[in-house]
């Protein structure tokens, strides 16, 4: 129901704002561009896709997902038959059993979730999505109410949406391409913000589900993860932008190839038909990609209307006016568009970050803050549409509220760190 209300509000607000612009400010073409506009049309003043083009974009996105989902779900099928997922579940069981008390000991979903979190940590979006969808399907098997999000599914998606990421490679690469004097200067703030967001999401959901986080196992795992991240931070801070890019590529893509190798060798060791297992899993990847089409179309169309109607501009101008009237520093407002769009569309937020760099310069306060926003969280509404849509969840309960609250904490943390690091 929460998702339904938010989706309806997006559409209603967008159309109302567009109507005001059309009938009171003389922008007579706005309805046309909202419906049939194309971002690459030179005559389009908005430079944004309308709802018709957005529908095509959503379907194309799902078509591109088919291959990735088929590949990774096929490999996951081999790992399951070989017992690798059960082994991984037993390793993380002591920690996850505290965060997910409703999941039976050794259940495959724990292995799927840790694979998803690991891929997210390394910035492997293509791998994270299939692992995450497989985790949702495993959790759905335990869900007594198939159209209502379970506690475990909410905890998993809130942690996933917090977007704990070790190295924001794409942000660093874009800053380097824009000739920033130090492209990697946003690395530590990004890592801190994602860590704070993840812990915040964990605390919010644990409070709602009455989970006690002050347990030795939970504290021990969190401190251990923090220690490992700190060691990597110390090493990465000794590298330049090219070094970070090279290290990230070796670490992330090398680990993916290592996972492939271990899964295949494990399947051969267990004497299973690895190719047959792969094909069975790949078929599920195709089915999953098709299932999420209507959910993704609906969400992207609503987001398109918000963007093309100029609703974001109204919000940004309102925030800037408010803080200016209070006599506060308003430099952070120039980076806020990335933060506001980030929960709705990763691609749009990336474009907004680039636009901020081009407008204010790559070494400006706004550009650095925009880079932190871009590298410090996942795309909340995309996650909701894809992951809940894949298992046909209609009632998301408090999941969206928890995700947005964690996003808000992340935004506030990012602003504070930007002033701390960059004045």
mmCIF file of N, CA, C and O in Angstrom, residues 11 69 77 89 128 186:
data_model
loop_
_atom_site.group_PDB
_atom_site.id
_atom_site.type_symbol
_atom_site.label_atom_id
_atom_site.label_comp_id
_atom_site.label_asym_id
_atom_site.label_seq_id
_atom_site.Cartn_x
_atom_site.Cartn_y
_atom_site.Cartn_z
ATOM 1 N N UNK A 11 2.872 10.790 -9.608
ATOM 2 C CA UNK A 11 2.157 11.122 -10.836
ATOM 3 C C UNK A 11 1.277 12.358 -10.647
ATOM 4 O O UNK A 11 1.286 13.285 -11.476
ATOM 5 N N UNK A 69 21.294 -11.974 -15.749
ATOM 6 C CA UNK A 69 20.574 -12.831 -14.806
ATOM 7 C C UNK A 69 20.757 -14.301 -15.152
ATOM 8 O O UNK A 69 20.941 -15.148 -14.268
ATOM 9 N N UNK A 77 22.943 -21.882 -9.564
ATOM 10 C CA UNK A 77 22.332 -23.210 -9.587
ATOM 11 C C UNK A 77 23.396 -24.297 -9.416
ATOM 12 O O UNK A 77 23.195 -25.273 -8.688
ATOM 13 N N UNK A 89 26.301 -20.415 3.871
ATOM 14 C CA UNK A 89 25.261 -20.134 4.866
ATOM 15 C C UNK A 89 25.725 -20.495 6.271
ATOM 16 O O UNK A 89 25.442 -19.785 7.240
ATOM 17 N N UNK A 128 25.536 -8.137 -8.409
ATOM 18 C CA UNK A 128 24.729 -7.954 -7.205
ATOM 19 C C UNK A 128 23.246 -8.195 -7.474
ATOM 20 O O UNK A 128 22.549 -8.792 -6.648
ATOM 21 N N UNK A 186 37.088 12.189 -2.749
ATOM 22 C CA UNK A 186 35.763 11.868 -2.203
ATOM 23 C C UNK A 186 35.686 10.412 -1.719
ATOM 24 O O UNK A 186 34.649 9.970 -1.226
#
